[in-house]
Amino acid sequence: MNSILLKQDGWIIHDKNILENEPVGMLPYKIHLEEGYTLRAYFKMLDNYPVFKKLNFFSPGFFKEYGQSASSGCSCDSLDYLEFSKIIEMIGFPGEPRLEIYNSLHGISKKNSLELKHYQLNQLLDMPVTLGKLKHIIFGDKVDQFEFDTVFNLFEFIDGIAWELSFNIGSLECSLRR
């Protein structure tokens, strides 16, 4: 499988060269993250390759918040890092069972997984991001959860983070109303 490296400065490296043209062709490529990769690097990548912003309709809202955030120091002490993972979940038993496959972005604190809905984007931009494992959950039983090594392609990463930020990060507007 072809692979690429996502750099902290937002550039994509393919065959030891910075990708300058035709980034859409890299969407099915396996990704690796540079040491120290942060959520801010994700936004820098979308700035460097604007066509990627069109992959998810939810992008404009959190891009505004990204633009209004400080240029550094956007982290929080309650999380160690952010983990992007893949979930396969069998649900619907008893009844009509079904299988759902999705990506997840969550915070990790002392090896515990935490939802990000209580955080704002400006608390997460400088948090390290890692690629996690595939988690297989059977009928909601998180005790019998299995974990497997897996790969992520560029499309999954871009779309998955955009989706998670859109629905699971507390927006600045919402927090001002509380």
XYZ file of N, CA and C in Angstrom:
534
model
N 0.852 -1.180 0.000
C 0.000 0.000 0.000
C 0.896 1.240 0.000
N 0.577 2.199 -0.850
C 1.317 3.448 -0.879
C 1.086 4.217 0.407
N 2.110 4.934 0.848
C 1.966 5.678 2.093
C 2.551 7.077 1.971
N 2.091 7.943 2.851
C 2.537 9.331 2.907
C 2.784 9.705 4.361
N 3.548 10.764 4.550
C 3.836 11.289 5.883
C 3.186 12.651 6.011
N 2.389 12.834 7.063
C 1.789 14.132 7.347
C 2.707 14.859 8.317
N 3.195 16.018 7.890
C 4.176 16.775 8.662
C 3.505 17.790 9.576
N 4.203 18.148 10.632
C 3.728 19.122 11.604
C 3.479 20.490 10.957
N 4.211 20.811 9.903
C 4.029 22.102 9.229
C 2.876 22.090 8.220
N 2.154 20.964 8.140
C 0.984 20.877 7.274
C 1.256 20.343 5.874
N 2.491 20.046 5.558
C 2.809 19.516 4.233
C 2.753 18.001 4.244
N 2.525 17.433 3.083
C 2.481 15.985 2.900
C 3.757 15.564 2.175
N 4.399 14.536 2.688
C 5.609 14.013 2.069
C 5.271 12.682 1.390
N 5.627 12.605 0.103
C 5.449 11.373 -0.660
C 6.742 11.113 -1.413
N 7.260 9.914 -1.279
C 8.537 9.561 -1.913
C 9.641 10.567 -1.563
N 9.686 10.965 -0.290
C 10.705 11.869 0.269
C 10.646 13.289 -0.289
N 9.544 13.641 -0.959
C 9.370 14.991 -1.505
C 8.068 15.596 -0.997
N 8.069 16.911 -0.864
C 6.840 17.613 -0.492
C 5.863 17.535 -1.667
N 4.652 17.133 -1.365
C 3.605 17.071 -2.380
C 3.121 18.485 -2.664
N 3.271 18.906 -3.904
C 2.858 20.255 -4.264
C 1.631 20.275 -5.161
N 1.440 19.237 -5.956
C 0.334 19.189 -6.917
C -0.477 17.912 -6.739
N -1.700 17.967 -7.179
C -2.579 16.797 -7.216
C -2.724 16.078 -5.872
N -3.095 16.789 -4.818
C -3.215 16.120 -3.519
C -4.383 15.139 -3.449
N -5.398 15.304 -4.294
C -6.568 14.423 -4.242
C -6.172 12.984 -4.535
N -5.171 12.784 -5.366
C -4.694 11.439 -5.670
C -4.111 10.718 -4.469
N -3.818 11.437 -3.397
C -3.242 10.846 -2.183
C -4.311 10.376 -1.184
N -5.580 10.669 -1.455
C -6.639 10.334 -0.495
C -6.682 8.859 -0.093
N -6.434 7.897 -0.990
C -6.467 6.493 -0.551
C -5.151 6.005 0.073
N -4.140 6.854 0.164
C -2.835 6.437 0.678
C -2.851 6.289 2.198
N -2.118 5.308 2.657
C -1.920 5.076 4.099
C -1.141 6.262 4.665
N -1.549 6.728 5.843
C -0.869 7.866 6.451
C 0.003 7.444 7.629
N 1.047 8.225 7.822
C 1.891 8.191 9.013
C 1.946 9.631 9.504
N 2.005 9.826 10.800
C 2.089 11.163 11.362
C 3.516 11.431 11.832
N 4.016 12.607 11.511
C 5.337 12.994 11.993
C 5.325 13.060 13.520
N 6.429 12.740 14.125
C 6.574 12.853 15.579
C 6.148 14.257 16.008
N 5.294 14.350 17.010
C 4.831 15.641 17.510
C 3.665 16.242 16.741
N 3.062 15.479 15.828
C 1.929 15.962 15.035
C 0.816 16.403 15.980
N 0.232 17.561 15.708
C -0.839 18.101 16.546
C -2.085 18.366 15.709
N -3.164 18.688 16.385
C -4.394 19.046 15.687
C -4.183 20.311 14.853
N -3.330 21.211 15.311
C -3.030 22.418 14.532
C -2.417 22.036 13.172
N -1.595 20.983 13.146
C -0.984 20.523 11.891
C -2.055 20.076 10.900
N -3.127 19.501 11.398
C -4.261 19.106 10.552
C -4.822 20.346 9.836
N -5.021 21.428 10.590
C -5.548 22.652 9.991
C -4.543 23.278 9.024
N -3.274 23.210 9.358
C -2.243 23.713 8.438
C -2.274 22.925 7.126
N -2.489 21.612 7.222
C -2.578 20.792 6.022
C -3.750 21.248 5.151
N -4.882 21.525 5.773
C -6.038 21.978 5.008
C -5.797 23.364 4.403
N -5.004 24.181 5.070
C -4.620 25.471 4.484
C -3.673 25.266 3.305
N -2.731 24.333 3.438
C -1.770 24.069 2.369
C -2.415 23.424 1.144
N -3.472 22.642 1.374
C -4.169 21.928 0.299
C -5.663 22.258 0.391
N -6.060 23.457 -0.039
C -7.445 23.921 0.148
C -8.520 23.003 -0.426
N -8.196 22.197 -1.422
C -9.189 21.287 -1.990
C -9.711 20.318 -0.923
N -8.900 20.018 0.077
C -9.334 19.099 1.135
C -10.459 19.684 1.988
N -10.570 20.993 2.029
C -11.645 21.628 2.804
C -13.016 21.303 2.221
N -13.044 20.943 0.947
C -14.308 20.644 0.271
C -14.791 19.218 0.530
N -13.993 18.424 1.219
C -14.365 17.034 1.455
C -15.448 16.880 2.515
N -15.625 17.885 3.349
C -16.590 17.788 4.432
C -17.320 19.118 4.566
N -18.640 19.071 4.546
C -19.447 20.285 4.608
C -19.417 20.972 5.972
N -18.902 20.296 6.982
C -18.894 20.857 8.322
C -17.657 21.703 8.602
N -16.723 21.737 7.679
C -15.446 22.425 7.881
C -15.543 23.920 8.177
N -16.390 24.708 7.505
C -16.336 26.163 7.687
C -16.491 26.635 9.129
N -17.350 26.016 9.901
C -17.571 26.452 11.273
C -16.334 26.361 12.142
N -15.662 25.246 12.107
C -14.488 25.136 12.962
C -13.263 25.798 12.356
N -13.280 26.102 11.059
C -12.182 26.867 10.477
C -12.202 28.303 10.976
N -13.392 28.827 11.212
C -13.511 30.175 11.769
C -12.897 30.204 13.165
N -13.224 29.203 13.991
C -12.653 29.137 15.339
C -11.143 28.952 15.303
N -10.660 28.136 14.370
C -9.227 27.933 14.214
C -8.542 29.261 13.903
N -9.124 30.041 13.015
C -8.554 31.327 12.644
C -8.540 32.334 13.775
N -9.445 32.190 14.739
C -9.526 33.115 15.863
C -8.702 32.653 17.068
N -8.107 31.474 16.978
C -7.334 30.929 18.101
C -5.923 31.505 18.141
N -5.335 31.461 19.319
C -3.941 31.895 19.483
C -3.036 31.029 18.615
N -1.876 31.545 18.255
C -0.962 30.819 17.368
C -0.176 29.726 18.101
N -0.273 29.676 19.415
C 0.370 28.602 20.182
C -0.250 28.543 21.577
N 0.091 27.516 22.312
C -0.398 27.378 23.688
C -1.833 26.909 23.808
N -2.400 26.356 22.752
C -3.798 25.901 22.771
C -3.858 24.431 23.165
N -3.659 24.176 24.439
C -3.713 22.803 24.953
C -4.334 22.838 26.338
N -4.580 21.666 26.878
C -5.166 21.595 28.216
C -4.446 20.516 29.029
N -4.389 20.729 30.323
C -3.678 19.812 31.210
C -4.453 18.535 31.504
N -5.752 18.526 31.230
C -6.558 17.358 31.587
C -6.453 16.222 30.569
N -5.791 16.464 29.433
C -5.600 15.418 28.424
C -4.116 15.243 28.147
N -3.722 13.989 27.899
C -2.336 13.712 27.533
C -2.134 13.864 26.028
N -3.111 13.401 25.248
C -3.050 13.481 23.798
C -4.414 13.155 23.212
N -4.546 13.336 21.892
C -5.756 12.975 21.163
C -5.463 11.720 20.361
N -6.449 10.846 20.289
C -6.265 9.601 19.544
C -7.346 9.475 18.485
N -6.915 9.222 17.267
C -7.829 8.962 16.155
C -7.865 7.460 15.962
N -9.040 6.870 16.058
C -9.150 5.414 15.969
C -10.326 5.020 15.091
N -10.430 3.741 14.855
C -11.484 3.176 14.014
C -12.306 2.233 14.889
N -13.624 2.279 14.722
C -14.524 1.449 15.516
C -15.358 0.576 14.579
N -15.452 -0.694 14.919
C -16.409 -1.602 14.282
C -17.307 -2.081 15.406
N -18.588 -1.796 15.279
C -19.502 -2.118 16.370
C -20.686 -2.926 15.859
N -20.880 -4.082 16.482
C -22.075 -4.884 16.215
C -23.131 -4.430 17.209
N -24.295 -4.008 16.695
C -25.353 -3.513 17.573
C -26.694 -4.104 17.145
N -27.688 -3.928 18.001
C -29.041 -4.321 17.644
C -29.475 -5.685 18.140
N -28.843 -6.211 19.153
C -29.247 -7.517 19.660
C -29.841 -7.338 21.044
N -30.962 -7.849 21.423
C -31.830 -8.641 20.558
C -32.517 -7.750 19.536
N -33.005 -8.364 18.527
C -33.619 -7.625 17.432
C -32.835 -7.835 16.157
N -32.850 -6.831 15.329
C -32.180 -6.906 14.036
C -30.740 -6.416 14.181
N -29.778 -7.330 14.205
C -28.383 -6.904 14.369
C -27.857 -6.196 13.122
N -26.927 -5.262 13.349
C -26.285 -4.557 12.243
C -24.840 -4.250 12.632
N -24.077 -3.848 11.651
C -22.672 -3.553 11.843
C -22.420 -2.110 11.434
N -21.785 -1.335 12.312
C -21.442 0.052 11.997
C -19.930 0.199 12.057
N -19.372 0.916 11.090
C -17.938 1.169 11.019
C -17.755 2.683 10.958
N -16.978 3.230 11.879
C -16.767 4.674 11.903
C -15.431 5.012 12.549
N -15.025 6.273 12.385
C -13.796 6.771 13.000
C -14.145 7.584 14.226
N -13.189 7.702 15.125
C -13.422 8.412 16.370
C -12.193 9.225 16.741
N -12.411 10.414 17.235
C -11.351 11.239 17.803
C -11.725 11.467 19.253
N -10.857 11.088 20.148
C -11.142 11.251 21.570
C -9.864 11.626 22.303
N -10.039 12.138 23.503
C -8.903 12.502 24.328
C -8.468 11.320 25.172
N -7.184 11.274 25.469
C -6.649 10.235 26.340
C -6.025 10.915 27.551
N -6.426 10.465 28.717
C -5.867 10.948 29.970
C -5.576 9.741 30.851
N -4.325 9.545 31.157
C -3.900 8.409 31.990
C -4.483 7.099 31.472
N -4.396 6.892 30.175
C -4.846 5.690 29.462
C -6.360 5.537 29.403
N -7.105 6.526 29.883
C -8.562 6.503 29.802
C -9.030 7.350 28.631
N -10.022 6.860 27.913
C -10.583 7.565 26.769
C -11.668 8.534 27.256
N -11.590 9.782 26.793
C -12.551 10.805 27.198
C -13.187 11.450 25.975
N -14.470 11.735 26.053
C -15.160 12.447 24.982
C -14.661 13.887 24.949
N -14.725 14.484 23.775
C -14.223 15.846 23.613
C -15.309 16.915 23.682
N -16.541 16.516 23.986
C -17.641 17.476 23.950
C -17.529 18.574 25.008
N -16.694 18.378 26.017
C -16.535 19.390 27.062
C -15.363 20.326 26.786
N -14.750 20.192 25.617
C -13.591 21.003 25.256
C -13.914 21.872 24.054
N -13.223 22.981 23.964
C -13.334 23.848 22.808
C -12.103 23.628 21.933
N -12.236 23.984 20.678
C -11.136 23.798 19.739
C -9.859 24.482 20.220
N -9.995 25.678 20.805
C -8.807 26.403 21.241
C -8.121 25.765 22.455
N -8.668 24.694 22.984
C -8.014 23.924 24.044
C -7.314 22.685 23.482
N -7.515 22.403 22.212
C -7.033 21.142 21.638
C -6.027 21.299 20.503
N -5.901 22.493 19.940
C -5.083 22.668 18.740
C -3.633 22.213 18.898
N -3.046 22.406 20.047
C -1.643 22.041 20.234
C -1.466 20.728 20.994
N -2.520 19.934 21.038
C -2.434 18.604 21.642
C -1.875 17.629 20.611
N -0.967 16.736 21.026
C -0.465 15.722 20.098
C -1.593 14.798 19.634
N -1.501 14.356 18.392
C -2.466 13.424 17.816
C -1.732 12.126 17.487
N -2.339 11.000 17.861
C -1.784 9.696 17.509
C -2.835 8.896 16.743
N -2.362 7.906 16.017
C -3.260 6.976 15.339
C -3.443 5.767 16.232
N -4.673 5.478 16.587
C -4.966 4.371 17.486
C -5.240 3.079 16.742
N -5.821 2.164 17.448
C -6.124 0.845 16.913
C -7.583 0.777 16.458
N -7.901 -0.307 15.786
C -9.277 -0.603 15.450
C -9.888 -1.295 16.662
N -11.017 -0.772 17.113
C -11.706 -1.361 18.260
C -12.953 -2.073 17.759
N -13.103 -3.327 18.142
C -14.252 -4.131 17.740
C -15.117 -4.329 18.975
N -16.313 -3.748 18.946
C -17.242 -3.812 20.075
C -18.420 -4.681 19.663
N -18.744 -5.663 20.489
C -19.814 -6.597 20.164
C -21.036 -6.300 21.015
N -22.110 -5.884 20.353
C -23.400 -5.610 20.991
C -23.281 -4.709 22.208
N -22.465 -3.657 22.098
C -22.354 -2.655 23.148
C -21.566 -3.073 24.360
N -21.031 -4.275 24.367
C -20.289 -4.769 25.529
C -18.839 -4.313 25.446
N -18.543 -3.187 26.082
C -17.198 -2.638 26.014
C -16.209 -3.445 26.847
N -16.697 -4.367 27.666
C -15.801 -5.242 28.419
C -15.137 -6.231 27.466
N -15.909 -6.759 26.541
C -15.381 -7.699 25.554
C -14.993 -6.977 24.270
N -14.264 -5.885 24.423
C -13.816 -5.102 23.276
C -12.470 -5.660 22.813
N -12.351 -5.855 21.523
C -11.106 -6.349 20.946
C -10.407 -5.199 20.240
N -9.080 -5.197 20.244
C -8.320 -4.160 19.561
C -7.350 -4.793 18.577
N -7.227 -4.145 17.409
C -6.377 -4.655 16.344
C -5.556 -3.512 15.753
N -4.365 -3.827 15.283
C -3.609 -2.858 14.501
C -4.374 -2.612 13.212
N -4.290 -1.402 12.703
C -5.008 -1.052 11.480
C -4.255 0.047 10.755
N -4.728 0.405 9.590
C -4.174 1.527 8.837
C -5.283 2.539 8.606
N -4.882 3.778 8.412
C -5.812 4.860 8.099
C -5.357 5.490 6.802
N -6.312 5.794 5.933
C -5.929 6.512 4.720
C -6.206 8.003 4.927
N -5.695 8.802 4.021
C -5.802 10.253 4.156
C -7.251 10.720 4.174
N -8.102 10.126 3.334
C -9.504 10.535 3.335
C -10.156 10.271 4.688
N -9.946 9.082 5.257
C -10.521 8.764 6.568
C -10.082 9.779 7.617
N -8.819 10.149 7.560
C -8.259 11.077 8.540
C -8.887 12.464 8.396
N -8.917 12.983 7.175
C -9.468 14.324 6.959
C -10.949 14.360 7.311
N -11.715 13.454 6.747
C -13.163 13.443 6.965
C -13.515 13.067 8.401
N -12.804 12.098 8.953
C -13.096 11.648 10.313
C -12.883 12.733 11.350
N -11.793 13.474 11.232
C -11.548 14.556 12.192
C -12.565 15.673 11.988
N -12.874 16.017 10.737
C -13.876 17.057 10.481
C -15.224 16.668 11.087
N -15.623 15.429 10.897
C -16.891 14.941 11.452
C -16.882 15.036 12.978
N -15.831 14.538 13.592
C -15.745 14.542 15.052
C -15.716 15.960 15.614
N -14.970 16.858 14.985
C -14.929 18.241 15.459
C -16.296 18.898 15.337
N -17.010 18.573 14.285
C -18.308 19.194 14.041
C -19.359 18.806 15.065
N -19.294 17.582 15.541
C -20.346 17.103 16.424
C -19.918 16.887 17.866
N -18.641 16.853 18.128
C -18.216 16.479 19.477
C -17.371 17.512 20.194
N -17.077 18.627 19.569
C -16.306 19.677 20.218
C -17.256 20.787 20.596
N -17.164 21.265 21.824
C -17.999 22.379 22.244
C -17.604 23.631 21.492
N -18.551 24.264 20.845
C -18.229 25.471 20.084
C -18.114 26.665 21.020
N -17.375 27.660 20.567
C -17.194 28.875 21.343
C -18.526 29.565 21.579
N -19.395 29.580 20.556
C -20.704 30.230 20.703
C -21.545 29.550 21.783
N -21.515 28.212 21.800
C -22.308 27.485 22.799
C -21.792 27.751 24.204
N -20.475 27.814 24.378
C -19.922 27.999 25.716
C -20.187 29.407 26.225
N -20.357 30.380 25.329
C -20.644 31.755 25.769
C -22.066 31.860 26.309
N -22.963 30.988 25.867
C -24.355 31.047 26.310
C -24.560 30.396 27.687
N -23.627 29.584 28.127
C -23.790 28.862 29.399
C -23.665 29.754 30.588
